[in-house]
Short mmCIF file of C-alpha atoms in Angstrom, two decimals:
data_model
loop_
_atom_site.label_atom_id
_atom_site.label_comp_id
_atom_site.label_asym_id
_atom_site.label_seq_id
_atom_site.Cartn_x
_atom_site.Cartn_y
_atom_site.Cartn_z
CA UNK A 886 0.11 28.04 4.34
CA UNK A 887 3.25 25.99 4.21
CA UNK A 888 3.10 21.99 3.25
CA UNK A 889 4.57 19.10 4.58
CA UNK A 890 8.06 20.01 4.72
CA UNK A 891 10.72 17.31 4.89
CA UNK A 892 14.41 17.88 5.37
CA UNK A 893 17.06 16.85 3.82
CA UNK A 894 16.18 16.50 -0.08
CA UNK A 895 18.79 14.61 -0.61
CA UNK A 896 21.22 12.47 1.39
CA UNK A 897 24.33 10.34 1.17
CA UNK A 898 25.57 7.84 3.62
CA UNK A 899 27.61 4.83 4.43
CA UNK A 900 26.65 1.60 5.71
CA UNK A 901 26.62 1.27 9.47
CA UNK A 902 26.01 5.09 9.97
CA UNK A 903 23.42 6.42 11.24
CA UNK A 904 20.97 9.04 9.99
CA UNK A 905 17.80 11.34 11.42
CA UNK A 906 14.98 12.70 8.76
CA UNK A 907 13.00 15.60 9.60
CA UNK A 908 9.35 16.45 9.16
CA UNK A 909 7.15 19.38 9.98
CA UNK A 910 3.32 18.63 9.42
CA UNK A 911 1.09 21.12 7.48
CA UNK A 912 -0.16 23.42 9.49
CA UNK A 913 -3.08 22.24 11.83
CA UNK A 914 -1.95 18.51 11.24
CA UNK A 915 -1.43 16.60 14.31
CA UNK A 916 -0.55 13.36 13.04
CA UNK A 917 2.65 12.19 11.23
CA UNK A 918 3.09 9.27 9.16
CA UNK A 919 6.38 7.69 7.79
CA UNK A 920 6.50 5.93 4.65
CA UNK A 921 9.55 3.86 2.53
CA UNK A 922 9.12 4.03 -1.39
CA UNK A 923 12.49 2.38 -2.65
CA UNK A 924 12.72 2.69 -6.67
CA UNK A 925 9.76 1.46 -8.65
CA UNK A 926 7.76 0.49 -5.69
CA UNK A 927 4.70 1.91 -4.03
CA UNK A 928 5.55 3.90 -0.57
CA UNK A 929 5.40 1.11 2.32
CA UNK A 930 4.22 2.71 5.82
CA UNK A 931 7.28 2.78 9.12
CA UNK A 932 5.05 3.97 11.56
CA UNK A 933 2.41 7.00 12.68
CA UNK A 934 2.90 9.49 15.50
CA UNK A 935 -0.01 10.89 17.47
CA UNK A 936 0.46 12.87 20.71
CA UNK A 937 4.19 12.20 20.74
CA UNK A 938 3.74 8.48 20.81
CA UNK A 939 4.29 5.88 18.00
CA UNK A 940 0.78 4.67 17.14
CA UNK A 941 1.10 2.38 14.81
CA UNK A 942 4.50 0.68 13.62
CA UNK A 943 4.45 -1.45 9.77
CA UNK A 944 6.89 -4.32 8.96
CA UNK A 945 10.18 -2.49 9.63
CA UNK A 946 12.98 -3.37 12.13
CA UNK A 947 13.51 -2.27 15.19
CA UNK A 948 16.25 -0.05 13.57
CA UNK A 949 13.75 2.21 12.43
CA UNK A 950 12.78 4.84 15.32
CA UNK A 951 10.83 7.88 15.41
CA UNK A 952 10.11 10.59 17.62
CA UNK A 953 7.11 13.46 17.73
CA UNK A 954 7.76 16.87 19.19
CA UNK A 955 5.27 18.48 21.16
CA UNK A 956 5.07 21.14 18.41
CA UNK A 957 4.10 17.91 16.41
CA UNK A 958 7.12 17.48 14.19
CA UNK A 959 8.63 14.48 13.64
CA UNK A 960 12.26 12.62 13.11
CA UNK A 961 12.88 9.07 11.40
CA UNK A 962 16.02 7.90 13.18
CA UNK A 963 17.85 4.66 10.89
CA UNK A 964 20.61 2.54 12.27
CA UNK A 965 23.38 0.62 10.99
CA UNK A 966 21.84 1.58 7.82
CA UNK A 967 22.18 -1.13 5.02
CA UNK A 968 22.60 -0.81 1.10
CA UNK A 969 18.92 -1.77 0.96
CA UNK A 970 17.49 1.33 3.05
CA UNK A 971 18.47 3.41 0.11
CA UNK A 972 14.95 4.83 -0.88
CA UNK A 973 12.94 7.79 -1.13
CA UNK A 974 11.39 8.79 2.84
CA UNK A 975 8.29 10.51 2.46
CA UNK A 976 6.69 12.00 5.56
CA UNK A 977 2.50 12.46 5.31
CA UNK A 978 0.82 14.95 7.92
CA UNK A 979 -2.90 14.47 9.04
CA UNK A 980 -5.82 15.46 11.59
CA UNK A 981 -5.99 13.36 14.19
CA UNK A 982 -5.79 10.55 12.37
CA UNK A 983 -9.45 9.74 11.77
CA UNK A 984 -10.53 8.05 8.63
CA UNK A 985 -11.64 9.86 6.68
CA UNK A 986 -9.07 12.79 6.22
CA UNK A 987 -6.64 13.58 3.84
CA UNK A 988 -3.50 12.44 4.28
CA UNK A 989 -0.37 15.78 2.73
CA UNK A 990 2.54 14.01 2.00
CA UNK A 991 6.25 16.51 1.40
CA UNK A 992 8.50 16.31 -1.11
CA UNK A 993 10.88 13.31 0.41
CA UNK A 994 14.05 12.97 1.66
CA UNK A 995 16.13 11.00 -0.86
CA UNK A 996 18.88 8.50 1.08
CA UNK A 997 21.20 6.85 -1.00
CA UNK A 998 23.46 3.98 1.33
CA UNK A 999 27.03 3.35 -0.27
CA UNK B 828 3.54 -5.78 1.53
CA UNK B 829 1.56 -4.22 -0.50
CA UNK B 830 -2.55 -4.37 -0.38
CA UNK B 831 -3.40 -4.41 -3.94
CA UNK B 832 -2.43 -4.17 -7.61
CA UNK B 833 -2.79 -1.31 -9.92
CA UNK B 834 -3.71 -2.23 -13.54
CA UNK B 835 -1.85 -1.50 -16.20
CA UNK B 836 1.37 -0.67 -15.00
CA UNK B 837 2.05 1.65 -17.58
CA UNK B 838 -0.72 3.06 -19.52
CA UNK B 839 0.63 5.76 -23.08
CA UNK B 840 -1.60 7.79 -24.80
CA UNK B 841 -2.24 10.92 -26.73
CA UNK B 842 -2.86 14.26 -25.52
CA UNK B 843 -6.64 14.44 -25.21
CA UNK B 844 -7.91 11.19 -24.73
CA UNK B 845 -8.77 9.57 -22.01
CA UNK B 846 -7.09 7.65 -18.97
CA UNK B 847 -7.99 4.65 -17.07
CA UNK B 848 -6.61 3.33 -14.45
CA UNK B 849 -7.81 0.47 -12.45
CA UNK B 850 -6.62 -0.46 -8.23
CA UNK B 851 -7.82 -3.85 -6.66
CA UNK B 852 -7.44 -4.16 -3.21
CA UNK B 853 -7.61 -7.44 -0.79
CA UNK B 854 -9.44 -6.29 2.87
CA UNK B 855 -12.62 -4.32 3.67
CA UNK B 856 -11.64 -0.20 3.54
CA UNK B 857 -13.37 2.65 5.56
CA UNK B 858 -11.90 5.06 2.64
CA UNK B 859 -10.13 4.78 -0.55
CA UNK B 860 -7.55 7.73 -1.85
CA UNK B 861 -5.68 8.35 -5.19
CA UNK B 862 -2.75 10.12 -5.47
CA UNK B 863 0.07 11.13 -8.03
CA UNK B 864 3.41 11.44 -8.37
CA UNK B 865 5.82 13.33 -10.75
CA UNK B 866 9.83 11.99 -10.71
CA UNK B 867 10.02 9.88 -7.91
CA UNK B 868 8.73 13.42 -5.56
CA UNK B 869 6.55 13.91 -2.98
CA UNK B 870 2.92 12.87 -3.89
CA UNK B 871 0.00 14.54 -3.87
CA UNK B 872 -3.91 14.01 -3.28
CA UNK B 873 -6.15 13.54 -6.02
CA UNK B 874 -9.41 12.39 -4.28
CA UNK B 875 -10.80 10.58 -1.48
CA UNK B 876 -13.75 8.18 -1.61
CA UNK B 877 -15.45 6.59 1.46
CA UNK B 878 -16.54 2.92 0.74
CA UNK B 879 -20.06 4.32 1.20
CA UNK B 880 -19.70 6.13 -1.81
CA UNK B 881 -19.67 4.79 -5.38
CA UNK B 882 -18.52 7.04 -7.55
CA UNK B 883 -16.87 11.15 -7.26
CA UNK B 884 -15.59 13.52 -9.21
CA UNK B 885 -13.72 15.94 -9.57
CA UNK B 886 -12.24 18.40 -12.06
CA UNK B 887 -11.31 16.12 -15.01
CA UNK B 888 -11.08 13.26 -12.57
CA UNK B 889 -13.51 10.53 -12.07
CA UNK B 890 -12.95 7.74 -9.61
CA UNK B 891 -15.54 5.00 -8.77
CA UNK B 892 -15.68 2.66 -6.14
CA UNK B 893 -17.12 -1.14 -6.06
CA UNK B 894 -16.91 -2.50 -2.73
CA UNK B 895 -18.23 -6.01 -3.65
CA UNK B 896 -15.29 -6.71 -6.15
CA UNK B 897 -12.64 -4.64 -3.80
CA UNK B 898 -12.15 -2.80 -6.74
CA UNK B 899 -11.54 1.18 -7.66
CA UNK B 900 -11.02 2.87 -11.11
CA UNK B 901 -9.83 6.66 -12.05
CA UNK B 902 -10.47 8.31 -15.22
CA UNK B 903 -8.30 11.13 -16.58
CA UNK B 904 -10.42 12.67 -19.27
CA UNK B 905 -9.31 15.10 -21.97
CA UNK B 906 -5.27 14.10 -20.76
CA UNK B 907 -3.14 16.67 -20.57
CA UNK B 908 1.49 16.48 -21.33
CA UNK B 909 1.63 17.71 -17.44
CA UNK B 910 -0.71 14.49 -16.34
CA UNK B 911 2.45 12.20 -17.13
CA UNK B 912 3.11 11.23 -13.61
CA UNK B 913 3.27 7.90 -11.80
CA UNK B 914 -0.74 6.92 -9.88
CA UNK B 915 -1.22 5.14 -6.97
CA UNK B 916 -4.41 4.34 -5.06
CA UNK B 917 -3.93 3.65 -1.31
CA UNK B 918 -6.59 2.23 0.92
CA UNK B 919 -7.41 2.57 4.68
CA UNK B 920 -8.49 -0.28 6.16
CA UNK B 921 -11.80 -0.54 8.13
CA UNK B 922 -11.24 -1.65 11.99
CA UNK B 923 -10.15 0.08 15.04
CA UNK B 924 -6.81 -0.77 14.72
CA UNK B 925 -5.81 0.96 11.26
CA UNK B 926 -6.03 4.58 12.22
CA UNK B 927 -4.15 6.49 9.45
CA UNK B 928 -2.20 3.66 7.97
CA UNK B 929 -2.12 3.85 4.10
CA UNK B 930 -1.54 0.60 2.08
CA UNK B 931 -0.38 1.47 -1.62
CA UNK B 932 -0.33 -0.27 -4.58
CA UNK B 933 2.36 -0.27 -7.09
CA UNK B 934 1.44 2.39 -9.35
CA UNK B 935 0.54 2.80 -12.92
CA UNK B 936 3.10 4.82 -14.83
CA UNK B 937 0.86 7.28 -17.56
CA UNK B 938 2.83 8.75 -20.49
CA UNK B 939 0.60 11.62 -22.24
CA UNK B 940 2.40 12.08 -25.91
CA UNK B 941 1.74 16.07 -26.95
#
């Protein structure tokens, strides 16, 4: 049974570009979660999919999008990225989102902004 | 932001004692969840406890739960080299609002000496 698998590991990009994250959810996970851990810090949460709809959205700017696929996969879209978006992206997969589940995070997609 | 504050920040000791690590947290949680992390990677699940619950175990892990003082602890017994990793407890806040959101704190940093 396959993880959380996040792609790319690793990425490099300039400021102003854009760049799209990728996320498939462990398997029977509907529910994706999108977190920011930049160096030092505790992961901060973007947002949550559910049903192909953004359920709940943290303190990010409006630069930060997402989308859910109906096969419940999930992209973090970043504009006009800045030197301070460099950070580790970690995606978490759940069930439905109740409470009291588990939440599988992947390995991360590091972005480094130059 | 983050919720709460994980005490110490970095905790070094000797193969085969004891850990303790200690996560205070600010609003009322429907569950509680530890979780760690080796080089900056993807993090995984250590244990869940519901704020119902006051104390759970399991494997060499021990992790109570005081609601009154918004307070959690986990103890590593008998440490291991391979427990050197990064903690972090992460709450889910009670209310119908919250859903899957996670709210981390910073992290305590263990260093097991062999």
């Amino acid at each position: 049974d396959a993880g959380v698998t996040q792609s790319p590991t690793h990425l490099i990009k300039t400021r102003g570009q854009q760049v799209t994250l990728r996320c498939s959810p462990k398997s029977g996970h509907d529910t994706v979660s999108w977190y920011q851990q930049a160096l030092g810090q505790g992961p901060q949460f973007i947002f949550q999919y559910y049903e192909e709809e953004e359920r709940q959205r943290g303190n990010f700017p409006d630069r930060f999008s997402g989308h859910q696929f109906p096969n419940y996969s999930s992209e973090l879209n970043v504009n006009a990225l800045l030197l301070g978006d460099s950070a580790l992206y970690l995606c978490a997969s759940s069930w439905g989102g109740q409470m009291n589940t588990e939440a599988f995070f992947g390995q991360g997609t590091r972005l480094t902004v130059v | 932001s983050q919720q709460g504050e994980e005490d110490p920040q970095a905790l070094s000791i000797q193969e085969g004692e004891n850990a303790t690590m200690n996560c205070s947290y600010k609003t009322s949680i429907n569950n509680l969840q530890w979780y760690r992390q080796n080089s900056g990677r993807g993090l995984v699940h250590l244990i869940l406890i519901r704020s119902n619950e006051r104390e759970k175990h399991s494997g060499r892990l021990r992790v109570t739960l005081d609601t009154s003082k918004k307070s959690s602890s986990l103890l590593i017994t008998a440490s291991r080299a391979a427990d050197t990793a990064s903690y972090f407890c992460a709450t889910k806040a009670s209310g119908g609002t919250s859903y899957g959101k996670l709210t981390f704190g910073q992290g305590t940093i263990l260093t097991v000496h062999p």
